[in-house]
Coordinates of N, CA and C in Angstrom, one line a residue:
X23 N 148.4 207.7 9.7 CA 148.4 207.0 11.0 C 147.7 207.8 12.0
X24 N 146.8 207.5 12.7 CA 146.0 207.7 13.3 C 146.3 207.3 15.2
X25 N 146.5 208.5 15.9 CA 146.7 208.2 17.6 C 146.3 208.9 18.3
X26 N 145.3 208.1 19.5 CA 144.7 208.8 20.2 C 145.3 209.0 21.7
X27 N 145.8 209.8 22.0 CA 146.6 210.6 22.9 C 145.8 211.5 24.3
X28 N 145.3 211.1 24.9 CA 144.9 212.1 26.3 C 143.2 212.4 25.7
X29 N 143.2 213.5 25.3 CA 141.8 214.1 25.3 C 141.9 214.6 23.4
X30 N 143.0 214.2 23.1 CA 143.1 214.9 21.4 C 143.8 213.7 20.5
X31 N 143.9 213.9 19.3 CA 144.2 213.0 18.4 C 145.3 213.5 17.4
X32 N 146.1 212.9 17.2 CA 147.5 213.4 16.4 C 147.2 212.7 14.6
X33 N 147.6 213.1 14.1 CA 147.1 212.2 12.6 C 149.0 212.4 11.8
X34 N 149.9 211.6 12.7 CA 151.4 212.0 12.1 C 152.0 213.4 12.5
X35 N 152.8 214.0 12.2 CA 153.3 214.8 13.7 C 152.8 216.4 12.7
X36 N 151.7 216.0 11.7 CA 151.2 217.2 11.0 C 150.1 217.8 11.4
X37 N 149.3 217.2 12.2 CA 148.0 217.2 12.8 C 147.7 217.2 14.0
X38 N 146.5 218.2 14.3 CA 146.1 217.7 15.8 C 145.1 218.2 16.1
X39 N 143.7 217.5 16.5 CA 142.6 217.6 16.7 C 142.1 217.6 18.4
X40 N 141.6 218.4 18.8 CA 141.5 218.0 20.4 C 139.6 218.4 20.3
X41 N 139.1 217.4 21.4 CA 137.7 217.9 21.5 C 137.4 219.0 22.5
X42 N 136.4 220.1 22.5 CA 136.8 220.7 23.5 C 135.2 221.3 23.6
X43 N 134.6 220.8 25.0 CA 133.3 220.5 25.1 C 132.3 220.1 23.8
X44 N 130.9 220.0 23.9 CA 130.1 219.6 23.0 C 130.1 220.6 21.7
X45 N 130.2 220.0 20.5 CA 130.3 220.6 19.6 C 131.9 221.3 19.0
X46 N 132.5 221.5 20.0 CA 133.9 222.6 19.8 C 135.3 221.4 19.7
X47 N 136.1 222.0 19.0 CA 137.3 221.5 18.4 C 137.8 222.4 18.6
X48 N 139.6 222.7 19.1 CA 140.9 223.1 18.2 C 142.0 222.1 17.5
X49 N 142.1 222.5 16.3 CA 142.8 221.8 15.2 C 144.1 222.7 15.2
X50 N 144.9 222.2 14.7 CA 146.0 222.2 14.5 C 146.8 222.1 12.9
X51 N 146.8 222.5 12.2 CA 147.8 222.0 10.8 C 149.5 222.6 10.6
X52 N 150.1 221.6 10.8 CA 151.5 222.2 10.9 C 151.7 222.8 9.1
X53 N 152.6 224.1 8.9 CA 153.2 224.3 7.6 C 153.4 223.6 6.8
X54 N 153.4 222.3 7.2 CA 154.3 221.6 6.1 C 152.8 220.7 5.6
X55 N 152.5 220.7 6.1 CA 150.8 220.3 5.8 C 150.0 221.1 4.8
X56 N 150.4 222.0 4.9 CA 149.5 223.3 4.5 C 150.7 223.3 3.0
X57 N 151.2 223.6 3.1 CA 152.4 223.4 1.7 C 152.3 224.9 1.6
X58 N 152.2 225.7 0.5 CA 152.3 227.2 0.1 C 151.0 227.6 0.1
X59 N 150.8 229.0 1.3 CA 149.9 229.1 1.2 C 149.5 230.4 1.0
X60 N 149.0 230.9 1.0 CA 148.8 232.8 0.5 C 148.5 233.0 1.7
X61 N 148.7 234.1 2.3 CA 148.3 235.0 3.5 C 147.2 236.1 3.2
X62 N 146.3 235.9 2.3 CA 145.6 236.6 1.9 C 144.1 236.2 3.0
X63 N 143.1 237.2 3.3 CA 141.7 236.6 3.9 C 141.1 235.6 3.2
X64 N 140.9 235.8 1.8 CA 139.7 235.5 1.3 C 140.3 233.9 0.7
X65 N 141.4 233.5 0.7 CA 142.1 232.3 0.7 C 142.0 231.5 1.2
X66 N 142.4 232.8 2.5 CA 142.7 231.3 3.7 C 141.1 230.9 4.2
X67 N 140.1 231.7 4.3 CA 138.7 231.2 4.0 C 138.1 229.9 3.1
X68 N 138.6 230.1 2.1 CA 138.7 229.1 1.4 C 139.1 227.8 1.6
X69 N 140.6 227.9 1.8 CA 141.2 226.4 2.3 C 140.8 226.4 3.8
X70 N 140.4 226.9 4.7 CA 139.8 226.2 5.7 C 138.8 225.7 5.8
X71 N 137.8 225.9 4.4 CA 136.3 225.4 4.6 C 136.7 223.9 3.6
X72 N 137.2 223.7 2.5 CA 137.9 222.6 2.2 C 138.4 221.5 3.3
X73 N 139.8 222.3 4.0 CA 140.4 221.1 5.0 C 139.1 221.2 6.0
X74 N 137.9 221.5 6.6 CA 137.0 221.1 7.5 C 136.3 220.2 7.2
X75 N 136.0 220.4 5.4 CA 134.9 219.9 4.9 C 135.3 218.7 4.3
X76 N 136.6 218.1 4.2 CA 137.4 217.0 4.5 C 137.1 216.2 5.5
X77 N 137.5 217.1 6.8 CA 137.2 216.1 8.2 C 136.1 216.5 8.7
X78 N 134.8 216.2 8.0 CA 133.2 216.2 7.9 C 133.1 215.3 8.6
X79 N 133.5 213.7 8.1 CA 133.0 212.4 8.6 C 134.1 211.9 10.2
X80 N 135.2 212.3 9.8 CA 136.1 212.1 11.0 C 135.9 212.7 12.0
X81 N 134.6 214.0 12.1 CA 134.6 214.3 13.5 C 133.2 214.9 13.7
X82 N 132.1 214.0 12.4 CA 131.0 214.4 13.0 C 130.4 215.4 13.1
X83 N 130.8 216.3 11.7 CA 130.6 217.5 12.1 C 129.4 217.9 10.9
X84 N 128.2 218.9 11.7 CA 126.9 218.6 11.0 C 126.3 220.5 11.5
X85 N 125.8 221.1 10.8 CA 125.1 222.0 11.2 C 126.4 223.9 11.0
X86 N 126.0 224.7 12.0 CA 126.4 225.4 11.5 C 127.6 226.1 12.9
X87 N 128.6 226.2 12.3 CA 130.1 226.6 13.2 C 130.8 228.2 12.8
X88 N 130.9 228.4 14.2 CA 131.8 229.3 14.0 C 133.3 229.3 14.2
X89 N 134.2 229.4 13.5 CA 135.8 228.8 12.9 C 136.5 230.0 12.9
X90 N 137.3 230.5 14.2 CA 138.5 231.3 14.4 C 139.6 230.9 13.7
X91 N 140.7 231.5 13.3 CA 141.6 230.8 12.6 C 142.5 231.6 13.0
X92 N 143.7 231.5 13.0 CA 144.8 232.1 13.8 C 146.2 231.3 12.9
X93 N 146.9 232.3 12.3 CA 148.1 231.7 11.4 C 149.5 232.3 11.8
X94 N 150.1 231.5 11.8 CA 152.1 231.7 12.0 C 152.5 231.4 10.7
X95 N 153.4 232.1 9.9 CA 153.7 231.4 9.0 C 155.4 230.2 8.7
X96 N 155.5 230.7 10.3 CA 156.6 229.3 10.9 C 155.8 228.2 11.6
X97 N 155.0 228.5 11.8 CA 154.2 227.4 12.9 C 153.0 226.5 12.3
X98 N 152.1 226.9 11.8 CA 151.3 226.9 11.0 C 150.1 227.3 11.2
X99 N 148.8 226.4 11.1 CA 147.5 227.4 11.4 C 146.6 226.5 11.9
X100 N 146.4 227.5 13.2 CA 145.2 227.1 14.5 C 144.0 227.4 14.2
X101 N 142.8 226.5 14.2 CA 141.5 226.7 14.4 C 140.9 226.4 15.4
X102 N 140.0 227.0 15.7 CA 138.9 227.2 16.8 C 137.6 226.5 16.1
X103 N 137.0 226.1 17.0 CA 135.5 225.6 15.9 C 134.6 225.6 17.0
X104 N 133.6 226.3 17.4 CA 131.8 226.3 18.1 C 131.4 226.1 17.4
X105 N 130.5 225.1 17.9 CA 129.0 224.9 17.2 C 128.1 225.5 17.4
X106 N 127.4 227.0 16.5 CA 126.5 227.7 16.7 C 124.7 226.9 16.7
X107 N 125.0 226.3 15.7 CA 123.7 225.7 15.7 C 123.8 224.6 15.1
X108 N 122.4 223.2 15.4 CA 123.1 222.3 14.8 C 121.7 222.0 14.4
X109 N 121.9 221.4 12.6 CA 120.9 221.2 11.7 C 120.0 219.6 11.6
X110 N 118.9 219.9 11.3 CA 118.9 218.3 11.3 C 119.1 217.5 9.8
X111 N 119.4 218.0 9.1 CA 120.0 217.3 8.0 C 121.7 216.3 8.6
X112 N 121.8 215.6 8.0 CA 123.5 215.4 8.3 C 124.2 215.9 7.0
X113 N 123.4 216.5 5.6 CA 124.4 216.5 5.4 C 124.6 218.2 4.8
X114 N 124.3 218.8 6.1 CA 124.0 220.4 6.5 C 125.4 220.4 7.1
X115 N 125.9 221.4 6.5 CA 127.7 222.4 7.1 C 127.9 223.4 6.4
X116 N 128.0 224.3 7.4 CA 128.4 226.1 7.1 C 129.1 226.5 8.0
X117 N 130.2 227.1 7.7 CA 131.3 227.8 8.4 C 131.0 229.4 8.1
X118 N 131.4 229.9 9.8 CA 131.3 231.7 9.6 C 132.8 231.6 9.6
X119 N 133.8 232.0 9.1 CA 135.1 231.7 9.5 C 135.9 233.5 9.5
X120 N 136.3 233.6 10.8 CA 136.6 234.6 11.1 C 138.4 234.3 11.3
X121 N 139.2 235.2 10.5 CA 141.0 235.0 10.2 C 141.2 236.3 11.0
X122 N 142.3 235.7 12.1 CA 143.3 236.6 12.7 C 144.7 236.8 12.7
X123 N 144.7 237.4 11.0 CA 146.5 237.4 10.9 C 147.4 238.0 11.8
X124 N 147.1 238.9 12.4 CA 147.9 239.6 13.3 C 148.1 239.4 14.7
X125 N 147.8 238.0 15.2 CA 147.8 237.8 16.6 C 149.1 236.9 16.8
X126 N 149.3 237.3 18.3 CA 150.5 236.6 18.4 C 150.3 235.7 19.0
X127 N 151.3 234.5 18.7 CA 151.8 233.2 19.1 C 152.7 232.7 20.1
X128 N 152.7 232.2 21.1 CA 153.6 231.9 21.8 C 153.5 230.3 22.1
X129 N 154.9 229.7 22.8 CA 155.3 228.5 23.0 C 155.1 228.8 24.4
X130 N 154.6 227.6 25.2 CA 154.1 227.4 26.8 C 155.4 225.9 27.1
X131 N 155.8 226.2 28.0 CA 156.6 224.8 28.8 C 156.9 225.3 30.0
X132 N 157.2 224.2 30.9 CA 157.3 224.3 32.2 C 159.1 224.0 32.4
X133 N 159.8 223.9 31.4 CA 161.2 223.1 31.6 C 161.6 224.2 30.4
X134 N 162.4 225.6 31.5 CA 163.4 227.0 31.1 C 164.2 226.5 29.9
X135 N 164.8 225.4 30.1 CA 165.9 225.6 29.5 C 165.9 224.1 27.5
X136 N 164.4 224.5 27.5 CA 163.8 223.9 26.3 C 163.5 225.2 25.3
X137 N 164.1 226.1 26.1 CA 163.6 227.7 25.4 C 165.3 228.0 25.0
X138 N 165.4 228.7 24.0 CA 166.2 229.5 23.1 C 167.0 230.5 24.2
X139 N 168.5 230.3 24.3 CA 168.7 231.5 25.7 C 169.2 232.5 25.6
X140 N 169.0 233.6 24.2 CA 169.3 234.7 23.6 C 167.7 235.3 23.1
X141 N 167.1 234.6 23.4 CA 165.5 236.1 23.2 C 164.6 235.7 24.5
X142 N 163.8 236.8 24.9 CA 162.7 237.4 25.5 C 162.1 235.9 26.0
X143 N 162.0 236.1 27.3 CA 161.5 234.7 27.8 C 160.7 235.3 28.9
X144 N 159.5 235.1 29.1 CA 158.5 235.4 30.1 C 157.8 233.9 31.4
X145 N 157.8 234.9 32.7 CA 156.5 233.5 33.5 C 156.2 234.1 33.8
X146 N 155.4 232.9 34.2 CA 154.2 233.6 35.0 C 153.3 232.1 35.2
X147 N 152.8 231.7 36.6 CA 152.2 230.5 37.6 C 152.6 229.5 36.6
X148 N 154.1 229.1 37.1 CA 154.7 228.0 36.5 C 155.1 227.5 35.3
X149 N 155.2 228.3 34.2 CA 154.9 228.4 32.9 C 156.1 229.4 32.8
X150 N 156.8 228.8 31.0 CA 157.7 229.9 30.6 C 157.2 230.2 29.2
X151 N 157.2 231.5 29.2 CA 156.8 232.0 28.0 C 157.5 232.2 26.8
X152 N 157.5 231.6 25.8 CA 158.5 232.7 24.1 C 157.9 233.3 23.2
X153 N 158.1 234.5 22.3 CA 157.3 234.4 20.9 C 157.3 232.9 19.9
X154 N 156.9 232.4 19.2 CA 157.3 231.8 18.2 C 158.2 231.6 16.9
X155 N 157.8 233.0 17.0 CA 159.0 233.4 15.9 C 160.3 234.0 16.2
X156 N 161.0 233.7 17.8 CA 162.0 233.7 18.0 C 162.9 232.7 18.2
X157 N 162.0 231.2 17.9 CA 162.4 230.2 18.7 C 163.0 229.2 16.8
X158 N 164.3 229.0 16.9 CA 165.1 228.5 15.5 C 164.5 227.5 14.7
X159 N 164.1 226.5 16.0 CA 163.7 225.2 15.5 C 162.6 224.5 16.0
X160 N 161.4 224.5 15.9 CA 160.3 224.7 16.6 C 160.3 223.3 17.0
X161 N 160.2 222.6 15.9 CA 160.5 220.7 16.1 C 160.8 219.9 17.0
X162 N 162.3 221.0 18.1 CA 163.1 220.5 19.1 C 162.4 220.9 20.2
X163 N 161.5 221.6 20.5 CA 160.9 222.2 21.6 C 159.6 221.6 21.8
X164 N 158.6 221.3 20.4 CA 157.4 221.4 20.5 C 156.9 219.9 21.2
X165 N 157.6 219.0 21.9 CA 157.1 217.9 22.8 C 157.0 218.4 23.8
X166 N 157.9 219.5 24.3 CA 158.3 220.0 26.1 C 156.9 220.7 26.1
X167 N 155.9 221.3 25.2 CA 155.0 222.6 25.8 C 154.0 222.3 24.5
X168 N 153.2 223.9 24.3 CA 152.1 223.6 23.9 C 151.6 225.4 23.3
X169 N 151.3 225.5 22.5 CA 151.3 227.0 21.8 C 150.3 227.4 22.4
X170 N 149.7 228.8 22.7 CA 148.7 229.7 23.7 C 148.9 230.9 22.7
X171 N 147.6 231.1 22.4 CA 147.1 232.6 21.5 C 145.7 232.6 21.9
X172 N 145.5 233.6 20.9 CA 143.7 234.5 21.5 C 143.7 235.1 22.4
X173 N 142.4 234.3 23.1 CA 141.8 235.1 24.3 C 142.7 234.0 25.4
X174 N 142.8 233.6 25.6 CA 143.8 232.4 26.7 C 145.4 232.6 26.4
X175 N 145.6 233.9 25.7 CA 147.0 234.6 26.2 C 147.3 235.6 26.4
X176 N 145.8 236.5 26.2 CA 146.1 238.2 26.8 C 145.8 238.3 28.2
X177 N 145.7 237.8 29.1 CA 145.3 237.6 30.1 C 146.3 237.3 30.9
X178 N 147.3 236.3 30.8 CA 148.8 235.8 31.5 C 149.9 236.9 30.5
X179 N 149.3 237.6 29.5 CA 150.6 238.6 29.1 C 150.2 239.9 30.2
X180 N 149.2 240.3 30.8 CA 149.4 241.2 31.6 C 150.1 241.0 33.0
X181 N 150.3 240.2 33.2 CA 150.4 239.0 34.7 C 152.0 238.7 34.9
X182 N 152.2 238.4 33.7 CA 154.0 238.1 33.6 C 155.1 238.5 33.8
X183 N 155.9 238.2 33.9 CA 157.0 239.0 34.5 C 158.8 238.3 33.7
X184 N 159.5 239.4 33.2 CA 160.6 238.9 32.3 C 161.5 238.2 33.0
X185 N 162.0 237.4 32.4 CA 163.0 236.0 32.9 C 164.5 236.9 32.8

């Protein structure tokens, strides 16, 4: 089932595709999508150029990308995708796919008390902060807010201030 929602597209509550200027995408695959997966580099390289090379035709994607990948293994695994260059073949695709197992994850909501009230809760300009992997049941929270990693969450972790 297929829904288009605001500026991104949900594909059943396992997916989520958002456009984000010309050429760029962040995707979304919940756990349960992903089924068992190895936390190894050279793996998860693998199944990410697969599930991309899947949604080839669903999002137009042609030439050559650069693919951040960022994994929870409660949450599931975030991709980034720039389009470095673009080929004139259509049926030209290469992924540089760069994995960041070690970065952390957090849940974003503006409504305190959608957060867990026995662990570490941060704000900062309107926004409450949690790790992910403190929060029991991700399912009951994840309509109220919206997950923040990379570079768009070391920036408000300097800034914050504990709840």
């Amino acid at each position: 089932m297929l829904i288009r929602l605001f500026s991104y597209i949900t594909i059943g509550d396992l997916m989520r595709i958002e456009k984000v200027g010309d050429g760029g995408y962040c995707i979304f695959f919940h756990i349960l999508y992903l089924g068992n997966i190895e936390f190894s580099k050279d793996k998860l390289v693998d199944m990410v150029k697969k599930l991309l090379k899947r949604l080839k035709k669903r999002l137009m994607l042609r030439g050559f990308y650069k693919v951040k990948v960022y994994l929870h293994s409660k949450v599931g695994l975030f991709l980034e995708l720039f389009q470095l260059e673009e080929f004139e073949y259509d049926n030209s695709l290469d992924f540089r796919v760069l994995v960041y197992l070690d970065e952390k994850i957090y849940f974003r909501t503006k409504d305190y008390y959608a957060l867990p009230s026995n662990v570490s809760i941060y704000y900062d300009r309107g926004y409450f902060y949690c790790d992910v992997s403190y929060i029991p049941d991700l399912n009951q929270v994840v309509e109220f807010g919206d997950f923040i990693y990379g570079r768009r969450l070391y920036p408000i972790m300097f800034r914050w201030q504990k709840c």
